[in-house]
Each structure stands twice: as C-alpha cells, then as structure tokens.
PDB file of C-alpha atoms in Angstrom:
ATOM      1  CA  UNK A   1     157.344 103.936  85.310  1.00 95.00           C
ATOM      2  CA  UNK A   2     156.000 105.242  88.372  1.00 97.00           C
ATOM      3  CA  UNK A   3     155.458 102.996  91.539  1.00 98.00           C
ATOM      4  CA  UNK A   4     153.807 103.798  94.853  1.00 98.00           C
ATOM      5  CA  UNK A   5     155.404 101.492  98.113  1.00 98.00           C
ATOM      6  CA  UNK A   6     153.335 101.296 101.271  1.00 98.00           C
ATOM      7  CA  UNK A   7     155.285 100.092 104.527  1.00 97.00           C
ATOM      8  CA  UNK A   8     153.625  98.172 107.156  1.00 94.00           C
ATOM      9  CA  UNK A   9     154.240  98.721 110.568  1.00 91.00           C
ATOM     10  CA  UNK A  10     151.074  97.005 112.349  1.00 91.00           C
ATOM     11  CA  UNK A  11     148.937  99.921 113.882  1.00 93.00           C
ATOM     12  CA  UNK A  12     151.601 102.472 112.331  1.00 94.00           C
ATOM     13  CA  UNK A  13     149.905 101.792 109.294  1.00 96.00           C
ATOM     14  CA  UNK A  14     147.084 103.844 109.837  1.00 97.00           C
ATOM     15  CA  UNK A  15     148.996 106.915 108.773  1.00 97.00           C
ATOM     16  CA  UNK A  16     149.552 105.469 105.246  1.00 98.00           C
ATOM     17  CA  UNK A  17     145.590 104.878 105.646  1.00 98.00           C
ATOM     18  CA  UNK A  18     144.995 108.500 106.071  1.00 98.00           C
ATOM     19  CA  UNK A  19     147.144 109.325 102.974  1.00 98.00           C
ATOM     20  CA  UNK A  20     145.486 106.838 100.581  1.00 98.00           C
ATOM     21  CA  UNK A  21     142.179 108.124 101.469  1.00 98.00           C
ATOM     22  CA  UNK A  22     142.823 111.379 100.413  1.00 97.00           C
ATOM     23  CA  UNK A  23     144.210 109.769  97.320  1.00 98.00           C
ATOM     24  CA  UNK A  24     140.865 107.628  96.857  1.00 98.00           C
ATOM     25  CA  UNK A  25     138.980 111.088  97.268  1.00 96.00           C
ATOM     26  CA  UNK A  26     140.799 112.777  94.643  1.00 96.00           C
ATOM     27  CA  UNK A  27     140.934 109.819  92.145  1.00 96.00           C
ATOM     28  CA  UNK A  28     144.687 109.889  92.399  1.00 97.00           C
ATOM     29  CA  UNK A  29     145.689 106.699  90.652  1.00 97.00           C
ATOM     30  CA  UNK A  30     148.987 107.428  88.438  1.00 97.00           C
ATOM     31  CA  UNK A  31     151.312 104.501  89.401  1.00 97.00           C
ATOM     32  CA  UNK A  32     152.243 101.598  86.994  1.00 97.00           C
ATOM     33  CA  UNK A  33     153.022  99.395  90.114  1.00 98.00           C
ATOM     34  CA  UNK A  34     151.288  99.323  93.513  1.00 98.00           C
ATOM     35  CA  UNK A  35     153.399  97.622  96.097  1.00 98.00           C
ATOM     36  CA  UNK A  36     152.246  96.912  99.539  1.00 98.00           C
ATOM     37  CA  UNK A  37     153.895  95.133 102.533  1.00 98.00           C
ATOM     38  CA  UNK A  38     152.443  93.688 105.439  1.00 95.00           C
ATOM     39  CA  UNK A  39     149.850  96.248 106.810  1.00 94.00           C
ATOM     40  CA  UNK A  40     150.997  98.375 103.854  1.00 97.00           C
ATOM     41  CA  UNK A  41     149.411  95.402 101.349  1.00 97.00           C
ATOM     42  CA  UNK A  42     146.192  95.887 103.176  1.00 96.00           C
ATOM     43  CA  UNK A  43     146.256  99.679 102.754  1.00 97.00           C
ATOM     44  CA  UNK A  44     147.116  99.247  99.121  1.00 98.00           C
ATOM     45  CA  UNK A  45     144.335  96.910  98.309  1.00 97.00           C
ATOM     46  CA  UNK A  46     141.577  98.934  99.880  1.00 97.00           C
ATOM     47  CA  UNK A  47     142.970 101.922  98.060  1.00 98.00           C
ATOM     48  CA  UNK A  48     142.660 100.098  94.573  1.00 98.00           C
ATOM     49  CA  UNK A  49     139.291  98.767  95.658  1.00 97.00           C
ATOM     50  CA  UNK A  50     138.276 102.673  96.398  1.00 97.00           C
ATOM     51  CA  UNK A  51     137.217 101.718  99.689  1.00 96.00           C
ATOM     52  CA  UNK A  52     137.682 105.097 101.828  1.00 96.00           C
ATOM     53  CA  UNK A  53     137.773 104.810 105.362  1.00 96.00           C
ATOM     54  CA  UNK A  54     137.503 100.973 105.095  1.00 96.00           C
ATOM     55  CA  UNK A  55     141.171 100.443 107.028  1.00 96.00           C
ATOM     56  CA  UNK A  56     140.548 103.237 109.144  1.00 97.00           C
ATOM     57  CA  UNK A  57     137.370 101.345 110.607  1.00 96.00           C
ATOM     58  CA  UNK A  58     139.978  98.335 110.808  1.00 95.00           C
ATOM     59  CA  UNK A  59     142.516 100.241 112.959  1.00 96.00           C
ATOM     60  CA  UNK A  60     140.036 102.153 115.062  1.00 96.00           C
ATOM     61  CA  UNK A  61     137.682  99.324 115.972  1.00 95.00           C
ATOM     62  CA  UNK A  62     138.255  95.802 114.641  1.00 93.00           C
ATOM     63  CA  UNK A  63     142.034  96.203 115.794  1.00 93.00           C
ATOM     64  CA  UNK A  64     140.887  97.242 119.097  1.00 93.00           C
ATOM     65  CA  UNK A  65     138.799  94.407 120.033  1.00 91.00           C
ATOM     66  CA  UNK A  66     140.124  91.621 122.280  1.00 89.00           C
ATOM     67  CA  UNK A  67     139.741  89.052 119.582  1.00 90.00           C
ATOM     68  CA  UNK A  68     142.591  90.571 117.814  1.00 90.00           C
ATOM     69  CA  UNK A  69     145.353  91.809 120.140  1.00 87.00           C
ATOM     70  CA  UNK A  70     145.304  89.993 123.558  1.00 86.00           C
ATOM     71  CA  UNK A  71     148.276  89.857 125.459  1.00 85.00           C
ATOM     72  CA  UNK A  72     146.908  87.322 128.250  1.00 87.00           C
ATOM     73  CA  UNK A  73     146.167  84.827 125.203  1.00 90.00           C
ATOM     74  CA  UNK A  74     149.571  85.412 124.104  1.00 87.00           C
ATOM     75  CA  UNK A  75     150.996  84.684 127.761  1.00 86.00           C
ATOM     76  CA  UNK A  76     148.984  81.362 127.977  1.00 86.00           C
ATOM     77  CA  UNK A  77     150.441  80.025 124.506  1.00 85.00           C
ATOM     78  CA  UNK A  78     147.950  81.555 121.844  1.00 86.00           C
ATOM     79  CA  UNK A  79     148.096  84.242 119.282  1.00 87.00           C
ATOM     80  CA  UNK A  80     149.179  87.946 120.343  1.00 87.00           C
ATOM     81  CA  UNK A  81     147.575  89.092 116.878  1.00 88.00           C
ATOM     82  CA  UNK A  82     144.925  86.665 115.757  1.00 90.00           C
ATOM     83  CA  UNK A  83     145.116  87.270 111.798  1.00 87.00           C
ATOM     84  CA  UNK A  84     142.544  84.553 111.222  1.00 89.00           C
ATOM     85  CA  UNK A  85     139.759  86.425 113.191  1.00 91.00           C
ATOM     86  CA  UNK A  86     140.491  89.556 111.561  1.00 91.00           C
ATOM     87  CA  UNK A  87     140.774  88.646 108.027  1.00 87.00           C
ATOM     88  CA  UNK A  88     137.714  86.484 108.386  1.00 90.00           C
ATOM     89  CA  UNK A  89     135.436  89.227 109.935  1.00 93.00           C
ATOM     90  CA  UNK A  90     136.602  91.969 107.787  1.00 90.00           C
ATOM     91  CA  UNK A  91     136.189  89.718 104.812  1.00 88.00           C
ATOM     92  CA  UNK A  92     132.389  89.398 105.826  1.00 92.00           C
ATOM     93  CA  UNK A  93     131.816  92.852 106.999  1.00 94.00           C
ATOM     94  CA  UNK A  94     133.571  95.293 105.224  1.00 94.00           C
ATOM     95  CA  UNK A  95     133.573  95.748 101.270  1.00 92.00           C
ATOM     96  CA  UNK A  96     136.996  95.629  99.547  1.00 93.00           C
ATOM     97  CA  UNK A  97     135.871  96.527  96.158  1.00 95.00           C
ATOM     98  CA  UNK A  98     136.998  93.621  93.782  1.00 94.00           C
ATOM     99  CA  UNK A  99     135.550  95.194  90.822  1.00 95.00           C
ATOM    100  CA  UNK A 100     137.803  98.435  91.095  1.00 97.00           C
ATOM    101  CA  UNK A 101     140.662  95.870  92.215  1.00 97.00           C
ATOM    102  CA  UNK A 102     140.342  93.824  89.106  1.00 95.00           C
ATOM    103  CA  UNK A 103     141.122  96.770  86.965  1.00 95.00           C
ATOM    104  CA  UNK A 104     144.677  97.137  88.307  1.00 96.00           C
ATOM    105  CA  UNK A 105     145.171  93.592  89.629  1.00 95.00           C
ATOM    106  CA  UNK A 106     147.930  92.968  87.345  1.00 96.00           C
ATOM    107  CA  UNK A 107     149.614  96.185  88.562  1.00 97.00           C
ATOM    108  CA  UNK A 108     149.741  94.696  92.364  1.00 98.00           C
ATOM    109  CA  UNK A 109     152.721  93.312  94.214  1.00 98.00           C
ATOM    110  CA  UNK A 110     152.277  92.238  97.684  1.00 98.00           C
ATOM    111  CA  UNK A 111     155.600  91.223  99.221  1.00 97.00           C
ATOM    112  CA  UNK A 112     155.988  88.191 101.318  1.00 97.00           C
ATOM    113  CA  UNK A 113     158.475  86.068 103.136  1.00 97.00           C
ATOM    114  CA  UNK A 114     158.837  82.174 102.142  1.00 97.00           C
ATOM    115  CA  UNK A 115     159.067  80.598 105.641  1.00 96.00           C
ATOM    116  CA  UNK A 116     161.337  77.984 104.547  1.00 95.00           C
ATOM    117  CA  UNK A 117     164.018  80.262 102.621  1.00 96.00           C
ATOM    118  CA  UNK A 118     163.235  83.682 104.460  1.00 96.00           C
ATOM    119  CA  UNK A 119     163.448  85.145 101.106  1.00 97.00           C
ATOM    120  CA  UNK A 120     161.178  87.943  99.835  1.00 97.00           C
ATOM    121  CA  UNK A 121     158.532  87.346  96.947  1.00 98.00           C
ATOM    122  CA  UNK A 122     156.568  89.710  95.276  1.00 98.00           C
ATOM    123  CA  UNK A 123     153.008  88.312  94.172  1.00 97.00           C
ATOM    124  CA  UNK A 124     150.306  89.329  92.139  1.00 97.00           C
ATOM    125  CA  UNK A 125     147.126  87.952  93.419  1.00 95.00           C
ATOM    126  CA  UNK A 126     144.466  86.122  91.350  1.00 93.00           C
ATOM    127  CA  UNK A 127     140.911  87.279  92.308  1.00 88.00           C
ATOM    128  CA  UNK A 128     140.290  84.428  94.517  1.00 91.00           C
ATOM    129  CA  UNK A 129     143.559  84.941  96.424  1.00 93.00           C
ATOM    130  CA  UNK A 130     143.592  88.490  97.584  1.00 92.00           C
ATOM    131  CA  UNK A 131     142.446  87.692 101.453  1.00 91.00           C
ATOM    132  CA  UNK A 132     144.780  84.924 101.586  1.00 93.00           C
ATOM    133  CA  UNK A 133     147.745  86.775 100.175  1.00 94.00           C
ATOM    134  CA  UNK A 134     146.972  89.728 102.603  1.00 94.00           C
ATOM    135  CA  UNK A 135     147.093  87.358 105.335  1.00 92.00           C
ATOM    136  CA  UNK A 136     150.412  85.879 104.231  1.00 93.00           C
ATOM    137  CA  UNK A 137     151.869  89.435 103.824  1.00 94.00           C
ATOM    138  CA  UNK A 138     150.925  90.431 107.368  1.00 90.00           C
ATOM    139  CA  UNK A 139     151.480  87.100 109.530  1.00 89.00           C
ATOM    140  CA  UNK A 140     153.853  88.363 112.082  1.00 88.00           C
ATOM    141  CA  UNK A 141     156.212  85.545 113.498  1.00 88.00           C
ATOM    142  CA  UNK A 142     155.903  84.554 117.015  1.00 85.00           C
ATOM    143  CA  UNK A 143     152.976  87.057 117.241  1.00 86.00           C
ATOM    144  CA  UNK A 144     150.899  84.797 115.291  1.00 88.00           C
ATOM    145  CA  UNK A 145     150.895  80.971 115.873  1.00 86.00           C
ATOM    146  CA  UNK A 146     149.256  79.654 112.955  1.00 87.00           C
ATOM    147  CA  UNK A 147     150.381  79.094 109.420  1.00 90.00           C
ATOM    148  CA  UNK A 148     149.549  80.559 106.349  1.00 93.00           C
ATOM    149  CA  UNK A 149     149.760  78.504 103.231  1.00 96.00           C
ATOM    150  CA  UNK A 150     149.440  79.725  99.455  1.00 96.00           C
ATOM    151  CA  UNK A 151     150.681  78.282  96.097  1.00 95.00           C
ATOM    152  CA  UNK A 152     152.048  75.351  97.903  1.00 95.00           C
ATOM    153  CA  UNK A 153     153.931  77.454 100.297  1.00 95.00           C
ATOM    154  CA  UNK A 154     153.884  78.464 103.931  1.00 96.00           C
ATOM    155  CA  UNK A 155     154.357  82.554 104.122  1.00 96.00           C
ATOM    156  CA  UNK A 156     155.285  84.922 106.961  1.00 95.00           C
ATOM    157  CA  UNK A 157     155.092  88.716 107.133  1.00 95.00           C
ATOM    158  CA  UNK A 158     156.497  90.316 104.025  1.00 95.00           C
ATOM    159  CA  UNK A 159     158.469  92.741 106.265  1.00 95.00           C
ATOM    160  CA  UNK A 160     160.788  90.264 107.682  1.00 96.00           C
ATOM    161  CA  UNK A 161     162.725  90.241 104.322  1.00 96.00           C
ATOM    162  CA  UNK A 162     161.861  93.296 102.625  1.00 97.00           C
ATOM    163  CA  UNK A 163     159.916  96.444 104.528  1.00 96.00           C
ATOM    164  CA  UNK A 164     160.948  98.659 101.819  1.00 98.00           C
ATOM    165  CA  UNK A 165     161.056  97.098  98.479  1.00 98.00           C
ATOM    166  CA  UNK A 166     162.301  99.866  96.369  1.00 98.00           C
ATOM    167  CA  UNK A 167     165.269  98.131  94.900  1.00 98.00           C
ATOM    168  CA  UNK A 168     162.537  95.539  93.596  1.00 98.00           C
ATOM    169  CA  UNK A 169     160.336  98.345  92.283  1.00 98.00           C
ATOM    170  CA  UNK A 170     163.566  99.821  90.478  1.00 98.00           C
ATOM    171  CA  UNK A 171     164.404  96.236  89.113  1.00 97.00           C
ATOM    172  CA  UNK A 172     160.835  96.156  87.557  1.00 97.00           C
ATOM    173  CA  UNK A 173     161.424  99.347  85.678  1.00 97.00           C
ATOM    174  CA  UNK A 174     160.080 102.067  87.832  1.00 98.00           C
ATOM    175  CA  UNK A 175     161.979 105.072  87.630  1.00 97.00           C
ATOM    176  CA  UNK A 176     159.939 107.136  90.047  1.00 97.00           C
ATOM    177  CA  UNK A 177     158.942 105.828  93.237  1.00 98.00           C
ATOM    178  CA  UNK A 178     156.944 107.331  96.126  1.00 98.00           C
ATOM    179  CA  UNK A 179     157.052 105.349  99.468  1.00 98.00           C
ATOM    180  CA  UNK A 180     154.577 105.955 101.987  1.00 98.00           C
ATOM    181  CA  UNK A 181     156.504 105.141 105.508  1.00 97.00           C
ATOM    182  CA  UNK A 182     155.266 104.500 108.918  1.00 96.00           C
ATOM    183  CA  UNK A 183     158.267 105.916 110.727  1.00 95.00           C
ATOM    184  CA  UNK A 184     159.727 109.409 110.684  1.00 95.00           C
ATOM    185  CA  UNK A 185     162.119 110.298 108.227  1.00 94.00           C
ATOM    186  CA  UNK A 186     165.111 110.280 111.134  1.00 93.00           C
ATOM    187  CA  UNK A 187     164.227 106.718 111.651  1.00 94.00           C
ATOM    188  CA  UNK A 188     166.913 104.283 111.430  1.00 94.00           C
ATOM    189  CA  UNK A 189     166.147 100.591 112.426  1.00 94.00           C
ATOM    190  CA  UNK A 190     168.379  99.032 115.152  1.00 93.00           C
ATOM    191  CA  UNK A 191     168.849  95.131 115.588  1.00 92.00           C
ATOM    192  CA  UNK A 192     166.518  93.548 117.971  1.00 89.00           C
ATOM    193  CA  UNK A 193     167.319  93.248 121.212  1.00 89.00           C
ATOM    194  CA  UNK A 194     166.065  89.487 121.289  1.00 88.00           C
ATOM    195  CA  UNK A 195     168.146  88.954 118.153  1.00 88.00           C
ATOM    196  CA  UNK A 196     169.816  85.669 119.702  1.00 91.00           C
ATOM    197  CA  UNK A 197     166.668  84.075 120.832  1.00 91.00           C
ATOM    198  CA  UNK A 198     165.542  84.139 117.153  1.00 91.00           C
ATOM    199  CA  UNK A 199     166.862  80.960 116.497  1.00 92.00           C
ATOM    200  CA  UNK A 200     165.196  79.333 119.398  1.00 91.00           C
ATOM    201  CA  UNK A 201     161.612  81.135 118.905  1.00 89.00           C
ATOM    202  CA  UNK A 202     161.670  80.034 115.206  1.00 91.00           C
ATOM    203  CA  UNK A 203     163.480  76.939 115.595  1.00 90.00           C
ATOM    204  CA  UNK A 204     161.372  75.393 112.645  1.00 91.00           C
ATOM    205  CA  UNK A 205     162.061  78.050 110.589  1.00 93.00           C
ATOM    206  CA  UNK A 206     165.943  78.738 110.597  1.00 95.00           C
ATOM    207  CA  UNK A 207     165.528  80.817 107.257  1.00 95.00           C
ATOM    208  CA  UNK A 208     163.214  83.368 108.817  1.00 95.00           C
ATOM    209  CA  UNK A 209     165.250  83.518 112.114  1.00 95.00           C
ATOM    210  CA  UNK A 210     168.268  84.454 110.172  1.00 95.00           C
ATOM    211  CA  UNK A 211     166.618  87.255 108.182  1.00 95.00           C
ATOM    212  CA  UNK A 212     165.137  88.589 111.301  1.00 95.00           C
ATOM    213  CA  UNK A 213     168.769  88.614 112.845  1.00 95.00           C
ATOM    214  CA  UNK A 214     169.832  90.887 109.796  1.00 95.00           C
ATOM    215  CA  UNK A 215     166.677  92.948 109.136  1.00 95.00           C
ATOM    216  CA  UNK A 216     167.939  96.088 110.604  1.00 96.00           C
ATOM    217  CA  UNK A 217     170.505  96.057 107.798  1.00 97.00           C
ATOM    218  CA  UNK A 218     168.259  95.213 105.271  1.00 96.00           C
ATOM    219  CA  UNK A 219     165.892  97.988 106.201  1.00 97.00           C
ATOM    220  CA  UNK A 220     168.539 100.309 106.609  1.00 97.00           C
ATOM    221  CA  UNK A 221     169.948  99.653 103.129  1.00 97.00           C
ATOM    222  CA  UNK A 222     166.601 100.416 101.605  1.00 97.00           C
ATOM    223  CA  UNK A 223     166.770 103.503 103.393  1.00 97.00           C
ATOM    224  CA  UNK A 224     170.043 104.332 101.789  1.00 97.00           C
ATOM    225  CA  UNK A 225     168.581 103.461  98.254  1.00 98.00           C
ATOM    226  CA  UNK A 226     165.527 106.176  99.116  1.00 97.00           C
ATOM    227  CA  UNK A 227     168.012 109.151 100.022  1.00 95.00           C
ATOM    228  CA  UNK A 228     170.676 108.103  97.522  1.00 96.00           C
ATOM    229  CA  UNK A 229     169.001 106.255  94.453  1.00 97.00           C
ATOM    230  CA  UNK A 230     170.654 105.618  91.426  1.00 97.00           C
ATOM    231  CA  UNK A 231     171.270 108.433  88.628  1.00 97.00           C
ATOM    232  CA  UNK A 232     168.075 107.554  86.597  1.00 97.00           C
ATOM    233  CA  UNK A 233     165.637 107.364  89.406  1.00 97.00           C
ATOM    234  CA  UNK A 234     163.578 109.725  91.638  1.00 97.00           C
ATOM    235  CA  UNK A 235     162.422 108.521  95.103  1.00 97.00           C
ATOM    236  CA  UNK A 236     159.878 110.529  97.074  1.00 97.00           C
ATOM    237  CA  UNK A 237     158.645 109.774 100.730  1.00 97.00           C
ATOM    238  CA  UNK A 238     156.082 110.692 102.921  1.00 98.00           C
ATOM    239  CA  UNK A 239     156.943 110.219 106.551  1.00 97.00           C
ATOM    240  CA  UNK A 240     154.987 110.975 109.708  1.00 96.00           C
ATOM    241  CA  UNK A 241     156.318 113.524 111.759  1.00 94.00           C
ATOM    242  CA  UNK A 242     158.774 113.115 114.595  1.00 92.00           C
ATOM    243  CA  UNK A 243     155.976 113.567 117.136  1.00 89.00           C
ATOM    244  CA  UNK A 244     154.233 110.622 115.762  1.00 91.00           C
ATOM    245  CA  UNK A 245     153.221 108.369 118.844  1.00 89.00           C
ATOM    246  CA  UNK A 246     151.711 105.340 117.465  1.00 90.00           C
ATOM    247  CA  UNK A 247     153.553 102.004 117.816  1.00 89.00           C
ATOM    248  CA  UNK A 248     153.169  98.712 116.269  1.00 86.00           C
ATOM    249  CA  UNK A 249     150.615  97.794 119.103  1.00 86.00           C
ATOM    250  CA  UNK A 250     149.052 101.272 120.304  1.00 90.00           C
ATOM    251  CA  UNK A 251     145.437 100.744 121.377  1.00 88.00           C
ATOM    252  CA  UNK A 252     144.559 104.231 122.122  1.00 94.00           C
ATOM    253  CA  UNK A 253     141.884 105.728 120.136  1.00 95.00           C
ATOM    254  CA  UNK A 254     143.193 109.310 120.720  1.00 96.00           C
ATOM    255  CA  UNK A 255     146.764 108.441 119.502  1.00 96.00           C
ATOM    256  CA  UNK A 256     145.355 106.379 116.371  1.00 96.00           C
ATOM    257  CA  UNK A 257     143.032 109.259 115.281  1.00 96.00           C
ATOM    258  CA  UNK A 258     145.677 111.756 115.403  1.00 96.00           C
ATOM    259  CA  UNK A 259     147.922 109.265 113.385  1.00 96.00           C
ATOM    260  CA  UNK A 260     145.326 109.239 111.043  1.00 97.00           C
ATOM    261  CA  UNK A 261     144.924 112.747 110.587  1.00 97.00           C
ATOM    262  CA  UNK A 262     148.310 113.094 110.185  1.00 97.00           C
ATOM    263  CA  UNK A 263     148.174 110.913 107.100  1.00 97.00           C
ATOM    264  CA  UNK A 264     145.253 113.055 105.747  1.00 98.00           C
ATOM    265  CA  UNK A 265     147.155 116.177 105.987  1.00 97.00           C
ATOM    266  CA  UNK A 266     150.334 114.439 104.341  1.00 97.00           C
ATOM    267  CA  UNK A 267     148.423 113.080 101.653  1.00 97.00           C
ATOM    268  CA  UNK A 268     146.504 116.569 101.066  1.00 96.00           C
ATOM    269  CA  UNK A 269     150.021 118.363 100.877  1.00 96.00           C
ATOM    270  CA  UNK A 270     151.136 115.621  98.297  1.00 97.00           C
ATOM    271  CA  UNK A 271     148.391 116.076  96.173  1.00 96.00           C
ATOM    272  CA  UNK A 272     148.918 120.062  96.252  1.00 93.00           C
ATOM    273  CA  UNK A 273     152.430 119.869  95.234  1.00 90.00           C
ATOM    274  CA  UNK A 274     151.292 117.378  92.293  1.00 83.00           C
ATOM    275  CA  UNK A 275     148.692 119.371  91.318  1.00 78.00           C
ATOM    276  CA  UNK A 276     146.048 116.644  91.924  1.00 71.00           C
ATOM    277  CA  UNK A 277     144.273 118.231  94.741  1.00 61.00           C
ATOM    278  CA  UNK A 278     140.871 118.153  93.399  1.00 46.00           C
ATOM    279  CA  UNK A 279     141.243 115.078  91.167  1.00 41.00           C
ATOM    280  CA  UNK A 280     142.737 114.430  87.709  1.00 40.00           C
ATOM    281  CA  UNK A 281     144.338 110.837  88.305  1.00 43.00           C
ATOM    282  CA  UNK A 282     144.340 108.336  85.370  1.00 44.00           C
TER     283      UNK A 282
END
C-alpha cells in the first residue's frame, strides 16, 4: 500500500499546495491513503477535489486579509487566527470539488488532536463533515480562542499530537510513503521557549498543554522514522530548500509566491522521477 502524508505549518503549507497543484495537472493519484495534518489537511482535500490553485488563492489572498491574521485583535484578547471567518468565506466562495472527493473519501485520514486527552485521532470525514473536520485539524491552540466540536468531542490542531503521522500510515499497512514537508530536510524541532507557560495558557486543557511540551520529541521521533524506516517500508520526502523563507505567519506575497514556486518545481521533479510528468495516475 502507498500513502501520501502532507504536513501542516500554517503559511508554510503553500509549498505543498504547489506540489499538489502539479499532481492535479498530471492526474497523479496513485495512493491508497491520503493523510493531511492541519494546513496539510486542507491541501489534501483540495488536491482530491481537483481544485488546482484553490489553496494558492487562500494563502495569497484570503490569509492575507486582516479578518484572518490580526495581531492587534489578538493583543486585545481576540483571535490571532480567525478560523471561523476563513472557513466560512472559503466554503462560500471557492469550490472544493465534492464530487471528486467522494470518489476517494474513504481513503482520507485527517489528523486531529482531542482537546481532552491530547491524543491524536485520524478521522475519515463524512460528506457533510469535511469543512468542520478541516477546521478541527487546523485549530491552533492559543492563536484561536473558539472551540471546534465534532462527533461529540472538542478538537485542536492535529499537529499538536502528530505532525508527521508516518507511524500511523505504517500501522495501517502503507509500505511506501511519500511525505510532503513544510520544513527543510535539515530541520529538527526544538522545545518551545514558552513551554513552561503552556499549563497556564491552556489551563483548561492539560492534555494539550502536556502534548505541546513534548511536541519537539514527538516530531523528531517521526523524523527518525522517515530517515530510518522499518526494513519492509520505503519513505520518500519532498522538502523545501534550505533557502525557504516562509514562516508560519508570513504575509509577504513575494515570499509566498516564491515558496509556492518552489513547490511547483519540486512536484515536477518528483513526477519526472516517477515517470508521471504528463499523466498516467490511477
């Protein structure tokens, strides 16, 4: 079995959006599992919906509007990132391609974190759950002040508990895994500088606070799996270059467009290596 995993990373996700747009153009859909985390979940769903450049528009237009990221609002006690506004307007204004998503919906796993336990869950959305599940997977603690509920649980960003769910893909039978990263290959995660503050900042969610405090260890353990997978598994990764300048909250259109182009070029190289440059996916 083959799995595609798409990492999150907020605005850094524009890199994987570029890769997946080249996959759409080449009709490249060879995977058995399509796994997305946080911003990567949105990129996976747009890819399966065959909506080329949909998420490019989100990153370079909607995400740059003051209604979405607003530091002044955050300092007054509101959202830094208003997920409600983003998902409501994008659902109204940008097609998602439900008819195509439905063809592979049972192969989708969207990674979320249970707000009570801090544990990762890997959910296959029902047709009427897609946008709420995308919101759940991408709800950053502290930055978003609201609550996201689905299936009787409250959820936060999937990257809190499992940013790179390679072990889960392997557990589900994948023996060839392609990971679209949002950090250069040389990146190793460090503990958050404000790690000791998480129990205070998230005092209503001790499981999430604990998970964030150990996130660097979880992340680096997944990197170790990627670089040294089990003997019966092959893991490929597509990473942005070391010169990649986009960060989680980048709002510079020049930087974002360059990051997207890096993704397009990386996707084309992968398709060339795989013999799928002009199509032939299944």
